[in-house]
Coordinates of C-alpha atoms and ligand atoms in Angstrom, one line a residue:
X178 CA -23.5 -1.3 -5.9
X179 CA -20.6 -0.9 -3.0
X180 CA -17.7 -1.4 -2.5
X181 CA -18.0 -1.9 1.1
X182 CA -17.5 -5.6 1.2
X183 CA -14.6 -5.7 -1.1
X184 CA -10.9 -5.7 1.0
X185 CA -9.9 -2.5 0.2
X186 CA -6.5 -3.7 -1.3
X187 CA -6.9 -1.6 -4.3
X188 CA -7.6 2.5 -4.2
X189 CA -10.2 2.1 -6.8
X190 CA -10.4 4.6 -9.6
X191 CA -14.3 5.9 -9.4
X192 CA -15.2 4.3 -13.0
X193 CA -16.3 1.4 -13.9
X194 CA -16.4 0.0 -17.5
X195 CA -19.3 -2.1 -19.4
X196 CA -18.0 -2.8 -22.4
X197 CA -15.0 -3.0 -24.8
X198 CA -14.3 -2.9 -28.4
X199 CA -10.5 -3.1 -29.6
X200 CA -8.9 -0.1 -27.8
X201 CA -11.7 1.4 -26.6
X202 CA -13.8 1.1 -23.1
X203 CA -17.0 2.2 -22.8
X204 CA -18.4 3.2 -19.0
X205 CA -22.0 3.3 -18.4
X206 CA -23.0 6.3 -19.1
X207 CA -21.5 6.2 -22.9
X208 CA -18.4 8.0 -22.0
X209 CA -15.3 6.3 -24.4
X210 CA -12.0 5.7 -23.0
X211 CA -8.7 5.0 -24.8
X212 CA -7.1 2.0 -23.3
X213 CA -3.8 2.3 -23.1
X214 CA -3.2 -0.1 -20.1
X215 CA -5.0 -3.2 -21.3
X216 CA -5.5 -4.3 -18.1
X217 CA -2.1 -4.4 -17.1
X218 CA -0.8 -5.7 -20.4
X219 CA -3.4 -8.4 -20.6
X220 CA -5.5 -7.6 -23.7
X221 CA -2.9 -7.8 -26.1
X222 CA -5.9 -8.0 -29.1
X223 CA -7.9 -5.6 -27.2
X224 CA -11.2 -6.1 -26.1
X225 CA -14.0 -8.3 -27.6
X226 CA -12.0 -9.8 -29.9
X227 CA -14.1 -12.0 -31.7
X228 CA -12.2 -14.7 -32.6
X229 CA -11.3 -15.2 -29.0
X230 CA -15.0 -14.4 -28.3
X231 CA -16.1 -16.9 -30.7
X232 CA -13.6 -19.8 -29.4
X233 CA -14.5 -19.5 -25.9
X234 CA -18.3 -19.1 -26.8
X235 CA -17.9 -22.7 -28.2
X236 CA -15.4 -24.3 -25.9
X237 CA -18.1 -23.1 -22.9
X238 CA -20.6 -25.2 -24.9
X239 CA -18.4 -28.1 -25.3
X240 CA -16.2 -28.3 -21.9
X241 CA -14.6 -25.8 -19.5
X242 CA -12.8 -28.3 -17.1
X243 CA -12.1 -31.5 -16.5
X244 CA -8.8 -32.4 -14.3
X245 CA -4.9 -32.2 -14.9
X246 CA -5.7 -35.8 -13.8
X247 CA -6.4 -36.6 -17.3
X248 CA -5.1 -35.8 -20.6
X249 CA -6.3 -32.4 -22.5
X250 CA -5.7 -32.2 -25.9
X251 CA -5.9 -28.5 -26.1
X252 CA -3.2 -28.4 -23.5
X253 CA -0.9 -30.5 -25.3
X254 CA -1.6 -28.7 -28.7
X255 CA -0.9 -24.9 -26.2
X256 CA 1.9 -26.5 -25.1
X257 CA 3.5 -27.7 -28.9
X258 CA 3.0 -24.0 -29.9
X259 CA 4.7 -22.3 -27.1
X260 CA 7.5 -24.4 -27.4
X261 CA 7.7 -24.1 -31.2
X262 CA 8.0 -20.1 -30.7
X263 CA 9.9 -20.1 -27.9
X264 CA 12.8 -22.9 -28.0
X265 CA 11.6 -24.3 -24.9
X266 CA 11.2 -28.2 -24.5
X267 CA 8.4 -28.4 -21.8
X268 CA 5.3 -26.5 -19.7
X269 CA 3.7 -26.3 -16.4
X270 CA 0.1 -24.7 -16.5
X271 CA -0.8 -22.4 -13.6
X272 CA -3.5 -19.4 -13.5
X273 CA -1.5 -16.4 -12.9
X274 CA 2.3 -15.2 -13.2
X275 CA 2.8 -14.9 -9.6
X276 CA 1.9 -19.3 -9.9
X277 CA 3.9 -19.2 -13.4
X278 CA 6.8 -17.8 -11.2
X279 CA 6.3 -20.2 -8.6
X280 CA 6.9 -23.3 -10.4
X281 CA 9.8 -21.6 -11.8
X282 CA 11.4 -20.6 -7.9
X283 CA 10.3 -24.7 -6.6
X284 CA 12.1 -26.1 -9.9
X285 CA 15.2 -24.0 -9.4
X286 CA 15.4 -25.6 -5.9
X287 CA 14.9 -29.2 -6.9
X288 CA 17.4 -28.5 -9.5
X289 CA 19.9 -27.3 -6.8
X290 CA 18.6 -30.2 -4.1
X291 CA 19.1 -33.1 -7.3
X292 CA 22.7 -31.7 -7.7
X293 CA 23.5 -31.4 -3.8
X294 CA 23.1 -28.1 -3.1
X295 CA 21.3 -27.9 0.3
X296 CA 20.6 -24.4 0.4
X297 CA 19.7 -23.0 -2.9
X298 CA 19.4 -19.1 -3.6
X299 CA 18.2 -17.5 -6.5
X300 CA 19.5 -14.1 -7.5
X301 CA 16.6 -11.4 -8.0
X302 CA 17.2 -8.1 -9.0
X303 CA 16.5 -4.4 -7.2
X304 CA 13.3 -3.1 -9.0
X305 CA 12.0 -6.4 -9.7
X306 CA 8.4 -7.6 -9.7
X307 CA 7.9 -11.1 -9.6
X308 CA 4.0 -11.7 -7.9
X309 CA 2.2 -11.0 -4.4
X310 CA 2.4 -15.1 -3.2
X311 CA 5.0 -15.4 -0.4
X312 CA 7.8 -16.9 -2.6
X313 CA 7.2 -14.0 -5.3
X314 CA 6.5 -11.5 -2.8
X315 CA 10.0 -12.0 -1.5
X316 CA 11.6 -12.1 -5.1
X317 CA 9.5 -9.3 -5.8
X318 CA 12.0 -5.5 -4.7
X319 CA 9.2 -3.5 -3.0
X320 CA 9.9 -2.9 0.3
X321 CA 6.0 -1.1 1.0
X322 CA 4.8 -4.6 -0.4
X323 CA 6.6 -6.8 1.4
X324 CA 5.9 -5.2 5.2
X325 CA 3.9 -6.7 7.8
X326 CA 4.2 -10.2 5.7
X327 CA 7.1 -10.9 7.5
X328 CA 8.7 -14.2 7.5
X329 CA 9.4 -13.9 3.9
X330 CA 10.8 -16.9 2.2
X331 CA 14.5 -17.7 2.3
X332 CA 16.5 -18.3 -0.3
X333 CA 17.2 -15.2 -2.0
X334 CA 19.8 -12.7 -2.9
X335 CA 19.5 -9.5 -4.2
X336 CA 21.7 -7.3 -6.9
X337 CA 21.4 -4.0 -8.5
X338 CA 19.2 -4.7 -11.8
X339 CA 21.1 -4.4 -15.8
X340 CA 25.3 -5.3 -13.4
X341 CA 26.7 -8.6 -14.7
X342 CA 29.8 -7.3 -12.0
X343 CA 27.8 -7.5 -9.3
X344 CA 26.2 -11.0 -9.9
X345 CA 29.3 -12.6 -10.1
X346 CA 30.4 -11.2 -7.1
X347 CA 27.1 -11.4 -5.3
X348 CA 27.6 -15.3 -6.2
X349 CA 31.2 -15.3 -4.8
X350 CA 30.3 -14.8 -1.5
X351 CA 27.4 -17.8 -1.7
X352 CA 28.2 -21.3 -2.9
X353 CA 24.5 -22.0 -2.9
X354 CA 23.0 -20.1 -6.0
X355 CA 21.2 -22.4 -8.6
X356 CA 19.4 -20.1 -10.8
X357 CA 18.9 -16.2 -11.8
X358 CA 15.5 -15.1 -11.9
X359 CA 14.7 -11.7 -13.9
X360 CA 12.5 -9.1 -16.0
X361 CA 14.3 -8.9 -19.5
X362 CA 13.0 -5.3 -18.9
X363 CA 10.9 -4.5 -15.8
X364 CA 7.6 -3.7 -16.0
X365 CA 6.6 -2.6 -12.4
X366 CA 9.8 -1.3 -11.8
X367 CA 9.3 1.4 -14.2
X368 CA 10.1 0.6 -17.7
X369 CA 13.5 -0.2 -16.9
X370 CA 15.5 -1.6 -20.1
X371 CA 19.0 -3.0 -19.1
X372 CA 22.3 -2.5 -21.0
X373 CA 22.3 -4.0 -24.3
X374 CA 24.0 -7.8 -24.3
X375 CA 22.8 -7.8 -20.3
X376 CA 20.6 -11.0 -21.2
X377 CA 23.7 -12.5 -23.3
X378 CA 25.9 -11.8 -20.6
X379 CA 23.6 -13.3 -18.0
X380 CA 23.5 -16.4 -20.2
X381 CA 27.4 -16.7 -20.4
X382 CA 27.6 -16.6 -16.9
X383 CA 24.9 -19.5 -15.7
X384 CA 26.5 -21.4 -18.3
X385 CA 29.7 -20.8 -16.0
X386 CA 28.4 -21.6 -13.1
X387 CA 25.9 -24.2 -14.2
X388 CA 22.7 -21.8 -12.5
X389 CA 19.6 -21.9 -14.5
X390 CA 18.8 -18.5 -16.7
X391 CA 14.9 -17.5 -15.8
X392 CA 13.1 -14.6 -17.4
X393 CA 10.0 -13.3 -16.2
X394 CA 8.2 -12.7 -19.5
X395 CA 5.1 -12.6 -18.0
X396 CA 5.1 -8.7 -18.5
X397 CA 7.4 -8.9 -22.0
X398 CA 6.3 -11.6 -23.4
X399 CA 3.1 -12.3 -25.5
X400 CA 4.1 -9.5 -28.8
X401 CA 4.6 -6.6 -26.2
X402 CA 8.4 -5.8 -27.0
X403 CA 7.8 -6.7 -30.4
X404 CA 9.3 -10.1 -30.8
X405 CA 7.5 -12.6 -29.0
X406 CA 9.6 -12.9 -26.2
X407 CA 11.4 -10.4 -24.7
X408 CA 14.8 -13.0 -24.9
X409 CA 14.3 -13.1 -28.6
X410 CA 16.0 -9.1 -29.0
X411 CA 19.2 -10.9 -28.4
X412 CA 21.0 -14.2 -29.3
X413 CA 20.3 -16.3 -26.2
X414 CA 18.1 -19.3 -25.4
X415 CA 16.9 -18.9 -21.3
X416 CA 16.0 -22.8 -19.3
X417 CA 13.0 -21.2 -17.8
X418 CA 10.6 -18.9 -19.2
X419 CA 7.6 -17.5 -17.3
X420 CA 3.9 -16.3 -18.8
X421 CA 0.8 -15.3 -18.1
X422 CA -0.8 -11.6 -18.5
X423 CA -1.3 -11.4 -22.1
X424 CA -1.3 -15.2 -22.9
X425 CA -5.6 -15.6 -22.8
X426 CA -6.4 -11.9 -23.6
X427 CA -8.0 -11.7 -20.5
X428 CA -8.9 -15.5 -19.6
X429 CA -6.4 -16.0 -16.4
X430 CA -3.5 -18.4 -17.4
X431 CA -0.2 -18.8 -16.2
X432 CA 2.8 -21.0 -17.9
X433 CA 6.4 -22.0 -16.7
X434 CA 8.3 -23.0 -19.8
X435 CA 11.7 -24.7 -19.7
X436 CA 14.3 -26.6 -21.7
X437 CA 17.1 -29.0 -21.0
X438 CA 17.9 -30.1 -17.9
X439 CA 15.2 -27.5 -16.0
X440 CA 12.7 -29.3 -18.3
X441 CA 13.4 -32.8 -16.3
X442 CA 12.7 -31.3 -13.1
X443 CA 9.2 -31.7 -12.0
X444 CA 7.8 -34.9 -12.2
X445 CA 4.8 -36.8 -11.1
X446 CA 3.2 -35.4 -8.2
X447 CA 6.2 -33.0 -7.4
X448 CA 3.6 -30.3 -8.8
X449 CA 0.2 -29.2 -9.4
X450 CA -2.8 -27.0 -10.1
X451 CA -6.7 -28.0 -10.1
X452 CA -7.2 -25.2 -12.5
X453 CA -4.1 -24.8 -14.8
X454 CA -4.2 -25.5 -18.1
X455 CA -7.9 -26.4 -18.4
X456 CA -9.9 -26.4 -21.5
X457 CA -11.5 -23.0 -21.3
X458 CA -8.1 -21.4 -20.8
X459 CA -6.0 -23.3 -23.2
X460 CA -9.1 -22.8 -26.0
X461 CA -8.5 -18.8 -25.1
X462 CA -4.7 -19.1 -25.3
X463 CA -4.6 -21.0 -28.7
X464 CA -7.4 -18.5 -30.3
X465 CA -5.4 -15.5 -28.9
X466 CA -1.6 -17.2 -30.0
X467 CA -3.8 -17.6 -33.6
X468 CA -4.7 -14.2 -33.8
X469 CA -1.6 -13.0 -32.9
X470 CA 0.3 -15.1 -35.7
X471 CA -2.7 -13.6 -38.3
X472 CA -2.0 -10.2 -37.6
X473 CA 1.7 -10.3 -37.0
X474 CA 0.9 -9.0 -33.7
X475 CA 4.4 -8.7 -32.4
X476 CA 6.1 -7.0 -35.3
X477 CA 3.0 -4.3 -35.3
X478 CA 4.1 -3.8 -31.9
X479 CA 7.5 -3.1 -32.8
X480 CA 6.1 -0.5 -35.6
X481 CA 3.4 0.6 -33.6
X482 CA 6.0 1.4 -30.4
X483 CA 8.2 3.2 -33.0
X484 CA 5.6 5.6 -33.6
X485 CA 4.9 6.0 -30.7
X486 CA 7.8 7.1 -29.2
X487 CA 8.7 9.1 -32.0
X488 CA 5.7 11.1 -31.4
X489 CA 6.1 11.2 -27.9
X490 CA 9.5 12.1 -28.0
X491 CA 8.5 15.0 -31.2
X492 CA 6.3 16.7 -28.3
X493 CA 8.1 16.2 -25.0
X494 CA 11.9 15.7 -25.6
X495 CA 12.4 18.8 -24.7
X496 CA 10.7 19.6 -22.4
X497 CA 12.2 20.2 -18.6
X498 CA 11.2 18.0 -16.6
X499 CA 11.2 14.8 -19.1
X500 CA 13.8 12.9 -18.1
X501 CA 13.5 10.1 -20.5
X502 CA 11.1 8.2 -22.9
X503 CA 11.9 5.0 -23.5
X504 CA 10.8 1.3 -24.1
X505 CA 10.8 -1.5 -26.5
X506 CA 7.8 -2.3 -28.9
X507 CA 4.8 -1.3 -27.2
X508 CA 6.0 -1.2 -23.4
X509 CA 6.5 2.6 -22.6
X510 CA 7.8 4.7 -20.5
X511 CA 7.5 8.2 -19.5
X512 CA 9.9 9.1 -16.8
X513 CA 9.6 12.5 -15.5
X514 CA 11.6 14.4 -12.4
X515 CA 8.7 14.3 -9.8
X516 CA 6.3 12.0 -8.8
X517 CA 3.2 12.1 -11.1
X518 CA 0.2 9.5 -9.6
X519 CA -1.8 12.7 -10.3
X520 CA -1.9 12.1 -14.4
X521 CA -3.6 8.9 -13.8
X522 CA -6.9 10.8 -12.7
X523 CA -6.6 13.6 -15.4
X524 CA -6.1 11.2 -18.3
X525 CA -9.0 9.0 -17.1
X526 CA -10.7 12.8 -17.0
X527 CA -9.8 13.4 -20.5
X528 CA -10.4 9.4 -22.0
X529 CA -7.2 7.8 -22.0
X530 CA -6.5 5.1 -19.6
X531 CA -3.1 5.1 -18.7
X532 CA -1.0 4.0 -15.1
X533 CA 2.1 5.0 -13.1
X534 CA 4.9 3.1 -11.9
X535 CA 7.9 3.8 -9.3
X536 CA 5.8 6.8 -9.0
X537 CA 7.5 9.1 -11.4
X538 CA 7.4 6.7 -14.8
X539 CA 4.0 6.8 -16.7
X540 CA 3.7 3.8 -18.3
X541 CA 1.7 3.1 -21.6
X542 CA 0.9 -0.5 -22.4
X543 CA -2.1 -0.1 -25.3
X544 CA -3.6 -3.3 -26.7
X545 CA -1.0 -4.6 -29.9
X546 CA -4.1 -4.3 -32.2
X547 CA -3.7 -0.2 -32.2
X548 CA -3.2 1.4 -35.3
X549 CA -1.8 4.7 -36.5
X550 CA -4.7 7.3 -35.7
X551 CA -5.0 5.6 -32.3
X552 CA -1.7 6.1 -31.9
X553 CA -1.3 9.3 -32.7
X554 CA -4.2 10.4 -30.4
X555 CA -2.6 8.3 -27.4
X556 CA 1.0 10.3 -28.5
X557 CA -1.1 13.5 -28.8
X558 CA -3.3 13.2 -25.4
X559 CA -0.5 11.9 -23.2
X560 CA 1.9 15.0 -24.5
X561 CA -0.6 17.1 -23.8
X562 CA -1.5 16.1 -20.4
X563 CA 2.4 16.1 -19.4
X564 CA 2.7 19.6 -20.7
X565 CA -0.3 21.0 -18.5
X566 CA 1.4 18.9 -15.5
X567 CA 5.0 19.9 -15.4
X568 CA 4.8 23.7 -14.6
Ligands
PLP638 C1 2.2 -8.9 -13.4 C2 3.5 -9.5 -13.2 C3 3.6 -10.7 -12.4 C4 2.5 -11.2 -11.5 O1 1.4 -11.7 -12.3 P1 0.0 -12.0 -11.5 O2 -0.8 -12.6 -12.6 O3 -0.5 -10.7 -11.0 O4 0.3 -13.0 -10.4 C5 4.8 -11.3 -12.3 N1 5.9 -10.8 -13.0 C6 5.8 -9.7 -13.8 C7 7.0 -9.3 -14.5 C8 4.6 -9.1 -13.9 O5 4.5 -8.0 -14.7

C-alpha cells in the first residue's frame, strides 16, 4: 500500500479504517474510534446501517444505472419525498454538492438572462463554502483555495456573512443581482450561526427585489440542525435548496431543489448528468430518508446536540481560552483563541475522530444515530483533550 500515486491534495491522517458499525470505526489492527465527523457530515445513520445495507445489497442485484435518458421510478418516488419535506416543487440530480451548487449558480443565471438581465451576479457571503468546481470555487470565501486557479468565474459579489445592511447596499451599487446564494449556518467557515431572523430577512428582501433565495443545505440539511432543513428554524420557504453530503449515507448524491418560478428554469437539454440520480443512489437516498423518518432522526439530533453542548459547555465554559461553543442540533462548534489543527492528531490518538475549521473552531459532526452514553463520552473526551491543550 502507498500513497505515492495518489495527488497529494489531501495531508492524510496516518490511519486507515476497515470497518464501521453506528458510531464506531474500527482500523486494522482492532483499535476503535469514536466518529464524530461522519465523513464530513455524510453518515448521518452512521456506518453499516443495515437497512441502507440491505437496500443497496438488492438494488446492486436488480439495477445500478441506466440513463437520465429514460425514466427512473426511484428517482421520481426521491424526488416526491424531498419535495413533500421540503416545500419545494421540483429536482435536479447531480453527484456531489459542489454539482448540487452548480445547477443552482447556472439556473440563477438563466433566471436573470429570461428576465433580461445580461450580466447576472449572485451575492455569496465571506466565510462561505460552496464546492472546489470553478463556479463553486469562486462562490466558495477561501482565498488559499482559490490561488493559482485564476480566472475564476465572473459573476459574483461578495458581503460580510449574517448583514442584511450590507446586501442591500452591496445590491445598490449592481443592477445585475438575480439571486443570493448562502449556508443557513456555515459549515467550513467555522460553525458560524447568523443572527436570528437573518434567513427571514433574506427572504423579505429577494421578494423586494425579485432575486431568487438559495441555501446551501448541503452541510445543514439531511437532520443535522435538527429539523430537516436548516430553513425550517424559521418561517421562510427558500426557491432553491441544495443537498448532497448526508442525503445517501455515504452513496455520493447531489440534489438542487426549487419551487416557483426557479422550478421552471431548466428545461430539456439546458442540463445534465450521466450519473445523477441513478438507481443505486436514489435506492440509498430513499432507504436513508426511511430511516431517518423511523427514528425521528432530526429531532434526536436536536436532543442529542442539546446534550451535547450542555456537557460541553458544564466542562469548558469557563475555561480561558474557550471563546465560544455553539451550534444547532448536532453541528458543533468549539471555538477557541488560538489555532488548534494539533487536537485533530491527539483525539485520533485517544479514539475520537473529530476535525478543525478556520483553524481555531473544532468542529463535531457525530452520526444523528448517537445516543446518550456516546454522547457523553464524545462531551467527556473532547473536554478533556481541550483542557490538556489550552495551557
Ligand atoms: C461539503 C460542502 C459542499 C461541497 O460538497 P462536495 O460534495 O464536496 O462537492 C458545498 N457546500 C457546503 C455547505 C458544504 O459543506
Amino acid at each position: 500500500m502507498s500513497i505515492e500515486h495518489l495527488m497529494p491534495t489531501y495531508a492524510r491522517l496516518p490511519v486507515a479504517f476497515v470497518r464501521g458499525e453506528g458510531v464506531w470505526l474500527e482500523d486494522a489492527q482492532g483499535k476503535r474510534y469514536l466518529d464524530a465527523l461522519s465523513g464530513i457530515g455524510v453518515c448521518n445513520l452512521g456506518h453499516a446501517h443495515p437497512k441502507v445495507a440491505e437496500a443497496l445489497c438488492e438494488q446492486a442485484r436488480t439495477l445500478v444505472h441506466t440513463s437520465n435518458l429514460y425514466r427512473i421510478p426511484l428517482q421520481e418516488e426521491l424526488a416526491e419525498r424531498l419535495c413533500d419535506l421540503s416545500g419545494m416543487q421540483r429536482v435536479f440530480f447531480a453527484n456531489s454538492g459542489a454539482e448540487a451548487n452548480e445547477a443552482a449558480i447556472k439556473l440563477a443565471r438563466r433566471f436573470g438572462h429570461e428576465r433580461g438581465v445580461e450580466d447576472p451576479a449572485i451575492i455569496v457571503c465571506e466565510g462561505s463554502f460552496h464546492g472546489r468546481t470553478l463556479a463553486t470555487l469562486t462562490a466558495t470565501a477561501n482565498r488559499k483555495a482559490q490561488a493559482g486557479f485564476e480566472p475564476l468565474v465572473h459573476g459574483f459579489l461578495r458581503v460580510p456573512f449574517g448583514d442584511l445592511e450590507a446586501l442591500e447596499r452591496a445590491a445598490e451599487n449592481h443592477p445585475g443581482v438575480v439571486a443570493v446564494l448562502v449556508e443557513p449556518i456555515q459549515g467550513e467557515g467555522g460553525v458560524r450561526i447568523p443572527p436570528a431572523g437573518y434567513l427571514d430577512g433574506l427572504r423579505e428582501l429577494c421578494n423586494r427585489h425579485g432575486w431568487l433565495l438559495m441555501l446551501d443545505e448541503v452541510q445543514t440539511g439531511m437532520g443535522r440542525t435538527g429539523q430537516w432543513f436548516a430553513y425550517q428554524h424559521e418561517a421562510l420557504l427558500p426557491d432553491v435548496v441544495t443537498l448532497a453530503k448526508a442525503l445517501g449515507n455515504g452513496v455520493p448524491i447531489g440534489a438542487c431543489l426549487a419551487r416557483g418560478p426557479a422550478a421552471e428554469v431548466l428545461g430539456p437539454g439546458s442540463h445534465g448528468s450521466t450519473f445523477g440520480g441513478n438507481p443505486l443512489a436514489c435506492r440509498a437516498a430513499l432507504a436513508t430518508l426511511e430511516v431517518m423518518d423511523q427514528e425521528a432522526l432530526p429531532e434526536r439530533a436536536a436532543a442529542q446536540g442539546a446534550r451535547l453542548r450542555e456537557r460541553l459547555c458544564d466542562q469548558l465554559a469557563d475555561l480561558p481560552g474557550v471563546v465560544e461553543i455553539r451550534g444547532r442540533g448536532l453541528m458543533v462548534g468549539i471555538e477557541l483563541d488560538r489555532p488548534c489543527a494539533a487536537l485533530v492528531g491527539e483525539a485520533l490518538e485517544a479514539g475520537l475522530l473529530i476535525n478543525v475549521t478556520a483553524e481555531r473552531v473544532l468542529r463535531l459532526l457525530p452520526p444523528l444515530v448517537i445516543g446518550d452514553a456516546e454522547t457523553d463520552r464524545l462531551a467527556d473526551g473532547v473536554a478533556e483533550l481541550i483542557r490538556r491543550f489550552l495551557p
